[in-house]
Short mmCIF file of C-alpha atoms in Angstrom, two decimals:
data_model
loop_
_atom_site.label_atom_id
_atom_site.label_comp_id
_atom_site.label_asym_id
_atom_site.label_seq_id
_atom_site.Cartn_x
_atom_site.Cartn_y
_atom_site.Cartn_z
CA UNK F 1 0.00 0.00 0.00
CA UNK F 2 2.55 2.56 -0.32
CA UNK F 3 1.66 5.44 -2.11
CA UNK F 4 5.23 7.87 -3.55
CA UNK F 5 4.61 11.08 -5.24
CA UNK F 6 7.29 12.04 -7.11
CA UNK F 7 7.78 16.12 -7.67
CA UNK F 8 9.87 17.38 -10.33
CA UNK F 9 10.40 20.62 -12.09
CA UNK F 10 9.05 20.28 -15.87
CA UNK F 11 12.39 20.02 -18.07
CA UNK F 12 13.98 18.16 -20.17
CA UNK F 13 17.14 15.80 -19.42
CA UNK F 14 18.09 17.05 -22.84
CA UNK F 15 18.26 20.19 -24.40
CA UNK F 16 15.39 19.28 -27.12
CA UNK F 17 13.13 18.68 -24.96
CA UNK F 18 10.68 20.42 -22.08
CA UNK F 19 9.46 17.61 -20.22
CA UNK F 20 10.59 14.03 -19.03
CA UNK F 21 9.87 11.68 -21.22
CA UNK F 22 7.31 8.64 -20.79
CA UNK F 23 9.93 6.35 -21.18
CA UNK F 24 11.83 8.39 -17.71
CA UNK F 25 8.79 8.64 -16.50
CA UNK F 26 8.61 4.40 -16.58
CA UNK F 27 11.59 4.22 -15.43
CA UNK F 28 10.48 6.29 -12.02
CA UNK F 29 7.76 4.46 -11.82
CA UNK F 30 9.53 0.92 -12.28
CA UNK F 31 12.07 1.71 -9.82
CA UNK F 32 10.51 3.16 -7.57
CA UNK F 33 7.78 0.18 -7.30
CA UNK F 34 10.64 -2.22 -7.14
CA UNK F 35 12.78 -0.54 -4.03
CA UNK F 36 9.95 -1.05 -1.93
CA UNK F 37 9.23 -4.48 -3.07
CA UNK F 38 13.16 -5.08 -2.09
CA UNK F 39 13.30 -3.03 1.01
CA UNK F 40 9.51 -3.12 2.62
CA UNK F 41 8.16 -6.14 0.95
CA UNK F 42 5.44 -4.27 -0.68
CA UNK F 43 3.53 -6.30 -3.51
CA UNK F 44 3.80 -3.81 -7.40
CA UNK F 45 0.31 -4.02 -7.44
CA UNK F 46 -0.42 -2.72 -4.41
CA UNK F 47 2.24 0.43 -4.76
CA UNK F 48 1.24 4.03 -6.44
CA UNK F 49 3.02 5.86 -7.91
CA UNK F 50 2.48 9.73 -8.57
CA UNK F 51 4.19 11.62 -10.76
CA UNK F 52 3.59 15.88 -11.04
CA UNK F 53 5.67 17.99 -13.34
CA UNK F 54 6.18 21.56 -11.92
CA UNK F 55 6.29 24.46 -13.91
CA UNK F 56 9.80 25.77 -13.35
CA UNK F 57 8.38 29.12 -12.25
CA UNK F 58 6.18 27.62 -9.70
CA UNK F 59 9.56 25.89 -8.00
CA UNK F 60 11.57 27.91 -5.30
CA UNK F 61 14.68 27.19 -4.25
CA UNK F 62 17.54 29.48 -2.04
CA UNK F 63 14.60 32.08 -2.00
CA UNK F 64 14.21 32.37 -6.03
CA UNK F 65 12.45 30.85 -8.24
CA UNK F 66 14.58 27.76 -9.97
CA UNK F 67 14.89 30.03 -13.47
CA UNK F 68 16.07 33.31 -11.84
CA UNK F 69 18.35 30.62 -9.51
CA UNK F 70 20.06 29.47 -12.39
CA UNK F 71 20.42 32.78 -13.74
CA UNK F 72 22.35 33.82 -10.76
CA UNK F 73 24.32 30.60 -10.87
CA UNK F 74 25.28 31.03 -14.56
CA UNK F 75 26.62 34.51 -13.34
CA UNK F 76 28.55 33.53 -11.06
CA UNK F 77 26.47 35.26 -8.53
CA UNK F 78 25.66 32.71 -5.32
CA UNK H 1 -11.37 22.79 9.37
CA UNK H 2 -10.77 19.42 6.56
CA UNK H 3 -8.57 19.49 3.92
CA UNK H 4 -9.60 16.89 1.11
CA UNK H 5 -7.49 16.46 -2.04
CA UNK H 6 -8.57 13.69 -4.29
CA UNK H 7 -6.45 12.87 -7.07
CA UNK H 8 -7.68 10.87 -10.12
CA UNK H 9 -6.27 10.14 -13.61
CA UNK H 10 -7.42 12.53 -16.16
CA UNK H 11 -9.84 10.70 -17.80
CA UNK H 12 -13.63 10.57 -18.82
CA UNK H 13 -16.14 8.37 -17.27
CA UNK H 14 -17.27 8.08 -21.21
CA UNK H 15 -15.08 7.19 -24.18
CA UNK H 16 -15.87 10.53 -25.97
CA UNK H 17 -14.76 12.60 -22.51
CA UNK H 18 -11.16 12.61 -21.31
CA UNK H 19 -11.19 14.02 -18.29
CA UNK H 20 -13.83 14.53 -15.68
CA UNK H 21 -16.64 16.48 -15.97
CA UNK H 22 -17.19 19.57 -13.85
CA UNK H 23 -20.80 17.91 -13.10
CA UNK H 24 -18.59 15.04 -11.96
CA UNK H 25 -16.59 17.23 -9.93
CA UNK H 26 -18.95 19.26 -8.84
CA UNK H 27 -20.60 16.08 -7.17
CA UNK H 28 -17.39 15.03 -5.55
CA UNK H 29 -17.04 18.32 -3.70
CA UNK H 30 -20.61 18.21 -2.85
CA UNK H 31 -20.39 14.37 -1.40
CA UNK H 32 -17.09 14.26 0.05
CA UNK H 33 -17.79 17.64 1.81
CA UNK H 34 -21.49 16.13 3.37
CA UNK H 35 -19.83 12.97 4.31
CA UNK H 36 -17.46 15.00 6.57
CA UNK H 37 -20.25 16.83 7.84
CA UNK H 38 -22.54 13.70 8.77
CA UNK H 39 -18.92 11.55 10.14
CA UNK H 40 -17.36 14.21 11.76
CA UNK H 41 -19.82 17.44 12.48
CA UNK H 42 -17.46 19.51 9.97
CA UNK H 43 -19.45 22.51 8.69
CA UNK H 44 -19.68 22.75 5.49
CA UNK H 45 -18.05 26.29 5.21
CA UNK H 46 -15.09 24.79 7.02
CA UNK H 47 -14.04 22.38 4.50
CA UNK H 48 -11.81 22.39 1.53
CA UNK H 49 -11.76 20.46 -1.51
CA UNK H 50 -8.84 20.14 -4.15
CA UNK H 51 -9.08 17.52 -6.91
CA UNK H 52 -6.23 17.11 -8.79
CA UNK H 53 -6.56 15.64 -12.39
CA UNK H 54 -3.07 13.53 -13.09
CA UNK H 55 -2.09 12.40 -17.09
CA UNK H 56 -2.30 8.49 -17.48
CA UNK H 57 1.16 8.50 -17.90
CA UNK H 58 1.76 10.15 -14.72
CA UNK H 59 -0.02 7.35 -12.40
CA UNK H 60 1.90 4.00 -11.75
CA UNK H 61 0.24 0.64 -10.59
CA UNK H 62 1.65 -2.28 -10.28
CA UNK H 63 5.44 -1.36 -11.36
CA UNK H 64 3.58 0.17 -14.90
CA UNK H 65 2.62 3.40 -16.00
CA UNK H 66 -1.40 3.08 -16.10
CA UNK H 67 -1.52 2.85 -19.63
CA UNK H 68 1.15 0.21 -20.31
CA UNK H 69 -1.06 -1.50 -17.15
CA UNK H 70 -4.33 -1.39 -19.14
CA UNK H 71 -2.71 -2.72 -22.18
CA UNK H 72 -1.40 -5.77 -20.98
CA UNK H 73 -4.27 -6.76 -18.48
CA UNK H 74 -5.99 -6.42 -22.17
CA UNK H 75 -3.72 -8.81 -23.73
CA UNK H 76 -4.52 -11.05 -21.02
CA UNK H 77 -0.97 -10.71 -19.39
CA UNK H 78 -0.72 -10.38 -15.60
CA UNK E 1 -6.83 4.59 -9.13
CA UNK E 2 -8.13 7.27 -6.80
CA UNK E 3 -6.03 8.28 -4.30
CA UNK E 4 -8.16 10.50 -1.12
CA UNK E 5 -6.35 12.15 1.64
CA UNK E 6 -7.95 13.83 4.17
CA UNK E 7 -6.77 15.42 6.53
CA UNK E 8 -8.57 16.41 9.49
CA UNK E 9 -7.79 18.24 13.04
CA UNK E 10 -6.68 15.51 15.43
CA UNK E 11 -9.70 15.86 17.54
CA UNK E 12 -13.18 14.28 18.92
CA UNK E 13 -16.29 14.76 18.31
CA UNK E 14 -17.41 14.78 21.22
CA UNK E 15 -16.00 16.17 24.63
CA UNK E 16 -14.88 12.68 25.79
CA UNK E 17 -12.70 12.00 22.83
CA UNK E 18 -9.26 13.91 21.66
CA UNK E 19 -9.48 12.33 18.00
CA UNK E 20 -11.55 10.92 15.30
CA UNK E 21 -12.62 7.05 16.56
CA UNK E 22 -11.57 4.03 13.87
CA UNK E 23 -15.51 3.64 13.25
CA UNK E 24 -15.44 7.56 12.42
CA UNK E 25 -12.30 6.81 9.97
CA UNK E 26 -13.64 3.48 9.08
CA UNK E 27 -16.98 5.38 7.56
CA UNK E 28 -15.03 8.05 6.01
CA UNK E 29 -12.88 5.61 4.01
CA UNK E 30 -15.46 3.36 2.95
CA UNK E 31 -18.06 6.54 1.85
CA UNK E 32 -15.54 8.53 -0.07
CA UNK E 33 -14.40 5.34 -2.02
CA UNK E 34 -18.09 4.42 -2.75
CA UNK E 35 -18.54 8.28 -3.78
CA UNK E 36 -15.60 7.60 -6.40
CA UNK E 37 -17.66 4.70 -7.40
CA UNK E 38 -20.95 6.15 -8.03
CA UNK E 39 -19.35 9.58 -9.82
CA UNK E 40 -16.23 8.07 -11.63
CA UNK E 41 -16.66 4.13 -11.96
CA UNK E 42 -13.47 3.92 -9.91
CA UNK E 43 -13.93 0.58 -8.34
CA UNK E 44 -13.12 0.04 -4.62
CA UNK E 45 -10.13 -1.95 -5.15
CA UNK E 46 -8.85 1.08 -7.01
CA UNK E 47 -8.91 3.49 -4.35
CA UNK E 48 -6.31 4.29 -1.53
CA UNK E 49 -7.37 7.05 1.29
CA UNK E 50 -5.11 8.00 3.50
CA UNK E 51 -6.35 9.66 6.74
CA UNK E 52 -3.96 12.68 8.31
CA UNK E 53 -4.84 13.97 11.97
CA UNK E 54 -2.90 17.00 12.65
CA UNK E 55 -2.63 18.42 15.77
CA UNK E 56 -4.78 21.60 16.44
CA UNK E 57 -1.78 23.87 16.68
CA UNK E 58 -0.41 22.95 13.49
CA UNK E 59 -3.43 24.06 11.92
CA UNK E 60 -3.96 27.67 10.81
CA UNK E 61 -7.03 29.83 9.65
CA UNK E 62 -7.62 33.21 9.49
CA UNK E 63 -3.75 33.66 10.28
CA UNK E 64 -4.23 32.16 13.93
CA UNK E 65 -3.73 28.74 14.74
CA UNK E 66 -7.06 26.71 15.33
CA UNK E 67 -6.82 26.66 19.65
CA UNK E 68 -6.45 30.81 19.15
CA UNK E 69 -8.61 31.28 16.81
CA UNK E 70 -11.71 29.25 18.56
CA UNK E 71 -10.22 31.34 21.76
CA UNK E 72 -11.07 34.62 20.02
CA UNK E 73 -14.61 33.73 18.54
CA UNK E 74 -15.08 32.08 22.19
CA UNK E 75 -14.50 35.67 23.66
CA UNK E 76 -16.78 37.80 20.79
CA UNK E 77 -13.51 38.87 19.15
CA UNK E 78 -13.86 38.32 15.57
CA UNK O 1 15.17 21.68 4.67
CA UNK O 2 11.97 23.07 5.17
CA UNK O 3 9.57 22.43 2.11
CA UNK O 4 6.59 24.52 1.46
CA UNK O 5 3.66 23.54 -1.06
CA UNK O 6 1.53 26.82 -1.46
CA UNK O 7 -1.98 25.60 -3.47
CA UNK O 8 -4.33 28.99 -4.89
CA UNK O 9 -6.73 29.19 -7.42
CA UNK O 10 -5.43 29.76 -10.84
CA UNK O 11 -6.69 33.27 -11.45
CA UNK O 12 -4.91 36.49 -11.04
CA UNK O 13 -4.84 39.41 -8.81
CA UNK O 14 -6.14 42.11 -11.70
CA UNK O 15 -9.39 41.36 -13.85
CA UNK O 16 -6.70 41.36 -17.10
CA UNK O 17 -5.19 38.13 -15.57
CA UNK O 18 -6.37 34.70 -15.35
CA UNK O 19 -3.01 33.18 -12.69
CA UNK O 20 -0.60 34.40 -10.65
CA UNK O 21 2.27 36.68 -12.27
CA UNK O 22 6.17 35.33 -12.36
CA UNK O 23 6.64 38.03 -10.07
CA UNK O 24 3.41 37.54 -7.87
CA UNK O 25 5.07 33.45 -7.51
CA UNK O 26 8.65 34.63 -6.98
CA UNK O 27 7.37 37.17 -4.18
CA UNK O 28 5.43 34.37 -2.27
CA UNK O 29 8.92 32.06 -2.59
CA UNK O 30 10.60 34.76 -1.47
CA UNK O 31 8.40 35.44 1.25
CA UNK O 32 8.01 32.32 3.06
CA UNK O 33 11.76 31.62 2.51
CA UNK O 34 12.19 34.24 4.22
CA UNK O 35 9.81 33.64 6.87
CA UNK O 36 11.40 30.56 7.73
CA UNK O 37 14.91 31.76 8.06
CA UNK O 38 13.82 34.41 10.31
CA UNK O 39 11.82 32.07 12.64
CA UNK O 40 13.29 28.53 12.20
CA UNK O 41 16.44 29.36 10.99
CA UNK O 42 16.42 27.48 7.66
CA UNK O 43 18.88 28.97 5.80
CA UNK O 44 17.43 29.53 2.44
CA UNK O 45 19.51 26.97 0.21
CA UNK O 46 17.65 24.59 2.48
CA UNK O 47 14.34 25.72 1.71
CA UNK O 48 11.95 24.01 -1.49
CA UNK O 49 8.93 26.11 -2.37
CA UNK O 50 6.45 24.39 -4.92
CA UNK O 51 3.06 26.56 -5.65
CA UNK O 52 0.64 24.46 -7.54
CA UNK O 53 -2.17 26.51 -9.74
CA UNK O 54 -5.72 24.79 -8.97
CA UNK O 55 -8.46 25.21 -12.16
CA UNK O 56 -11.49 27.18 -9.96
CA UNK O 57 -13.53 24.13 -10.97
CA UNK O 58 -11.16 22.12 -8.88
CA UNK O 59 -11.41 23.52 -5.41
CA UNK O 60 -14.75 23.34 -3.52
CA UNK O 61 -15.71 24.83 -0.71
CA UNK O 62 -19.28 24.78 1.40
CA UNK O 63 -19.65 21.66 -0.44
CA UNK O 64 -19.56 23.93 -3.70
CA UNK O 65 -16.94 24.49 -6.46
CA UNK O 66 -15.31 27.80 -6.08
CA UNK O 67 -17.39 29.73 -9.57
CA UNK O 68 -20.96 28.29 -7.95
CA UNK O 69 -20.05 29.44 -4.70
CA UNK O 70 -19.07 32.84 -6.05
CA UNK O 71 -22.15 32.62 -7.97
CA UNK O 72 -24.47 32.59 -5.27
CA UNK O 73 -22.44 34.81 -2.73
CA UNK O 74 -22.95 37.54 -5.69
CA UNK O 75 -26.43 36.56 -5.87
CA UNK O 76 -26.72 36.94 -2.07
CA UNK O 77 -27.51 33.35 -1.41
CA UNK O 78 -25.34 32.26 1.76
CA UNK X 1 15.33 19.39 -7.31
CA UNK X 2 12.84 16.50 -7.24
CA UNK X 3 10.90 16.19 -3.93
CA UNK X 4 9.55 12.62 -3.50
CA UNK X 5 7.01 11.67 -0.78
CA UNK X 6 6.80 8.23 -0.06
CA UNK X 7 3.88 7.07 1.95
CA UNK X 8 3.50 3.65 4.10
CA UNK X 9 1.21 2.02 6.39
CA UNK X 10 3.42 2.13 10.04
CA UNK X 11 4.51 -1.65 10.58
CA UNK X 12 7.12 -3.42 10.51
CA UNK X 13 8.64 -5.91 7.87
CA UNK X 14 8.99 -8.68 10.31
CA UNK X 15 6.74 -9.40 13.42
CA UNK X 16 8.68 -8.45 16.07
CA UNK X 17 8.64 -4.62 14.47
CA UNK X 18 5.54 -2.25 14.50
CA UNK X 19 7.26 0.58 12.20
CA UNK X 20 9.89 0.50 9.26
CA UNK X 21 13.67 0.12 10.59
CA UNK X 22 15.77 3.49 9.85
CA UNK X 23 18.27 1.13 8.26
CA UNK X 24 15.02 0.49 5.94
CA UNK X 25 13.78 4.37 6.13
CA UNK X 26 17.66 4.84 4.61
CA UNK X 27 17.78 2.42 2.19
CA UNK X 28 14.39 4.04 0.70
CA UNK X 29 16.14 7.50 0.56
CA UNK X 30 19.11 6.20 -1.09
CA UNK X 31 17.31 4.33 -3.89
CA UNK X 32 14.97 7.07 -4.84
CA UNK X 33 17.49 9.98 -4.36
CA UNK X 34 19.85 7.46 -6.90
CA UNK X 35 16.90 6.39 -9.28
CA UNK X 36 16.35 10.16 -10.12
CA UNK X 37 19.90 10.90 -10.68
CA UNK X 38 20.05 7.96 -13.38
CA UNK X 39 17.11 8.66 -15.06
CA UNK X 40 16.79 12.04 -14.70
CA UNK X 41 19.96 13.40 -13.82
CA UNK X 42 19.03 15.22 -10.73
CA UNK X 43 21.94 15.47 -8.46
CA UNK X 44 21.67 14.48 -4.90
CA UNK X 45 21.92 17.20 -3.09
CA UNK X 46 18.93 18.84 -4.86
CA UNK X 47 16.84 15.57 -3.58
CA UNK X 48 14.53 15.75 -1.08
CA UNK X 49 12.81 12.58 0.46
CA UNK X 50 9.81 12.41 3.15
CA UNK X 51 8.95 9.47 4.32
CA UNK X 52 5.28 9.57 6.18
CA UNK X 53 4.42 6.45 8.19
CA UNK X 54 0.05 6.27 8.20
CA UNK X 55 -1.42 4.43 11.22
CA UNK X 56 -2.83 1.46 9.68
CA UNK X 57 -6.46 2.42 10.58
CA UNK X 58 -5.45 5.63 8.58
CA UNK X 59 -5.47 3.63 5.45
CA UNK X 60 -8.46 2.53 3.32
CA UNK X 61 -8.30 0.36 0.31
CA UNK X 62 -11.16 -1.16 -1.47
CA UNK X 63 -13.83 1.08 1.45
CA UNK X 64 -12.06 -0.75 4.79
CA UNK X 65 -8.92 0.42 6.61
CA UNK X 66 -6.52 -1.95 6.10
CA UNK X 67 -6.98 -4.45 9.48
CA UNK X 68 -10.65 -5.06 8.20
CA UNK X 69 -9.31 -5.15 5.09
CA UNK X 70 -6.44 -8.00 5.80
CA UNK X 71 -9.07 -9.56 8.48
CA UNK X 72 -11.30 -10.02 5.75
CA UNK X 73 -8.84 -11.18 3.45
CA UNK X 74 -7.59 -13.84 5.89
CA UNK X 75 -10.87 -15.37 6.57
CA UNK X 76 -11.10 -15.76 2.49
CA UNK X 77 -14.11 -13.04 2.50
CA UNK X 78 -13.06 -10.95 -0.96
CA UNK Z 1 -8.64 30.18 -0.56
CA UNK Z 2 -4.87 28.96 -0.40
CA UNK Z 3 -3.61 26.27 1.03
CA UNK Z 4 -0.43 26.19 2.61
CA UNK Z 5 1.86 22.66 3.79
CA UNK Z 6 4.53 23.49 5.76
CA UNK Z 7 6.50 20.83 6.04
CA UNK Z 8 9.71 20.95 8.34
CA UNK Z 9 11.93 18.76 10.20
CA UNK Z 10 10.69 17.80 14.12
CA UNK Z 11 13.34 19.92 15.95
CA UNK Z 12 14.14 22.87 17.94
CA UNK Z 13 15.72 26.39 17.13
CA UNK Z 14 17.82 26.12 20.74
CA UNK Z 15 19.38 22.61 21.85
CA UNK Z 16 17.24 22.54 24.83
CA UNK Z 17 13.94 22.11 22.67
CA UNK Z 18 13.03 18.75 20.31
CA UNK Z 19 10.36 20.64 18.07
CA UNK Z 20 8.89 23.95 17.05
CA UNK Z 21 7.19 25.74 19.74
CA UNK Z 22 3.83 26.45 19.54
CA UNK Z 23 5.06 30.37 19.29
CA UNK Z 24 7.11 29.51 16.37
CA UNK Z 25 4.26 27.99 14.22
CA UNK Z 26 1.83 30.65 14.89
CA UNK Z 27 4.24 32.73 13.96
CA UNK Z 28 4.71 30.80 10.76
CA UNK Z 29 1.11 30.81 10.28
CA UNK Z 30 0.53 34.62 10.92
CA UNK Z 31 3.57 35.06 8.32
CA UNK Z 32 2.19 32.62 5.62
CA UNK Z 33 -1.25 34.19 5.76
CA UNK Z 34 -0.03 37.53 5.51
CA UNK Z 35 2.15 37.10 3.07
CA UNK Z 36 -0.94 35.59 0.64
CA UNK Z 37 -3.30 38.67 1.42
CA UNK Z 38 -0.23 41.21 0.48
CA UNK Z 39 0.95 39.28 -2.77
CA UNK Z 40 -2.70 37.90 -3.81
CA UNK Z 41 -5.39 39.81 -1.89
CA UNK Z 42 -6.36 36.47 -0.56
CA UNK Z 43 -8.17 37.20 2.51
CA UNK Z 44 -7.12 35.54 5.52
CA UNK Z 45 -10.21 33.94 6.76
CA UNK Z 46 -9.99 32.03 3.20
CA UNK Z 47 -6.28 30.61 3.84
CA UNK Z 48 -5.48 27.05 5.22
CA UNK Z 49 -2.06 26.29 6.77
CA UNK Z 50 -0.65 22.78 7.66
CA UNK Z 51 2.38 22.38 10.01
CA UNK Z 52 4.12 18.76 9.02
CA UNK Z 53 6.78 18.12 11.57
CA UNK Z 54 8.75 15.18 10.16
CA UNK Z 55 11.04 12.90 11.87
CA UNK Z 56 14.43 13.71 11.49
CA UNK Z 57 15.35 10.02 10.18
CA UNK Z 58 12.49 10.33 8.01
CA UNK Z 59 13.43 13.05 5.75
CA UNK Z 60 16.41 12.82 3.30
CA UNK Z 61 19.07 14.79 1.59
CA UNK Z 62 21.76 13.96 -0.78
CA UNK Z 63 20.56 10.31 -0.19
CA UNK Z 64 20.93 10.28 3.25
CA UNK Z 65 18.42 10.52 6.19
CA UNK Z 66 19.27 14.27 7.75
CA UNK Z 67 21.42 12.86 10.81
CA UNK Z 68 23.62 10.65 8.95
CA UNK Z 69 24.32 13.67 6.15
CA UNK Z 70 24.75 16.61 9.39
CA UNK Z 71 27.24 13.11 11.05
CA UNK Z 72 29.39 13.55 7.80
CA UNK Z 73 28.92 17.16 7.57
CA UNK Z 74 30.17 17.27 10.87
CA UNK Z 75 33.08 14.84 10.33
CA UNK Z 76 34.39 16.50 7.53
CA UNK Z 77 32.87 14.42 4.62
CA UNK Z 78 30.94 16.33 1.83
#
């Protein structure tokens, strides 16, 4: 029964694309199913999985907003 | 003072819908917000409701992104 | 593949009681699943809930937390 | 390592506007990082903010989704 | 910057244990903090895991909490 | 109508203390709500805010639970 929501900011791994891909998005899924059939037992079919894409915008991190974040990064600003 | 959040795939109840209706959702509020008013003496006025509408792709069950999950329990494979 | 949480002050419902009873959860979880049945189709074996009690302190409204705020309306002060 | 999840309606703050501005979202991340520093001491780099964007037809409250309610509050139906 | 919340009925993996072990809490966070850096490249430190532990009356599946549930189940009741 | 989650490690701001004091989350919640009526007119009597105080071994970082990353922190190791 365990239930995993996975939260991740909506990007690319590559620079062609803007979201993960369903393919990543099996693999999350698939691996994360599996660790807790390995570590807590837990049956696939009775795990969950969750997966939201955040706009980057709408994720803060260090006070800023991710895009402004790796704006400052990029400049060399911390 | 309850929070609800239901999440659900985004889907229709009807092949020619693919997502929920906001009759359907409209009845969700309305039920899940009396049955915490005739359980648990919540006021009406006191409770929230967020339902959260999550792409196919996004949901896993069983190890398997829903629609890879679908598509084999159609071909008959466990 | 609904997945409910509600969360709920941890508290009775009547004087005697300083949280929601397992008959109390026990109706909540089987009347928002059959909700999802009747407005989505979701079967029962489809649906997790998850029940949260938080403590009344950790719960804000009105920019007080909950034991304040009921303080306030106690004593006429809206 | 605090981690924040700030839910609103997605509308915006001027009739022109139907969600929250870029700088509306980075001044609510910068805000309650902010917050937190000052009375938790989380430094900020320790500190995820996510703000998710609910559709009005999403969020119900007094049993009602949020444009019905409004509705009838404007019509002067309590 | 993924945040993953992974949610589990409180008991343990072998009788004598009523909650997971944190050797088993920290083999969780490892594999899902690693998972996302393979497939999605996220490093760890930009990771964050919660694990939530639910009372197991907390927990419906298929309208029971999860003793009635497993009670039923046990006495071959579907 | 927001809805905040605040979700923060169960611990002190002074060594004597194992948790936030009930001062320190109604200050968070005065500061949360206040924050949403300044940036979004949201009025406070329409804002929500949840406290989560997580177990330190139950939240991770960099693929460790927090006390075994703040042990190497502590020790030297990155």
């Amino acid at each position: 029964m365990p239930m995993v929501t996975i939260q991740v900011t909506r990007e690319g791994t590559t620079p062609d694309r803007d979201a993960p891909t369903n393919e990543e998005k099996a693999e999350l899924i698939k691996g994360v199913s599996e660790l807790l059939l390995k570590v807590l037992n837990k049956p696939l079919d009775s795990t969950f999985v969750i997966i939201e894409e955040v706009p980057l915008e709408n994720w803060g991190w260090g006070g800023l907003p991710v895009p402004e974040l790796r704006r400052r990064l990029a400049a060399g600003q911390s």
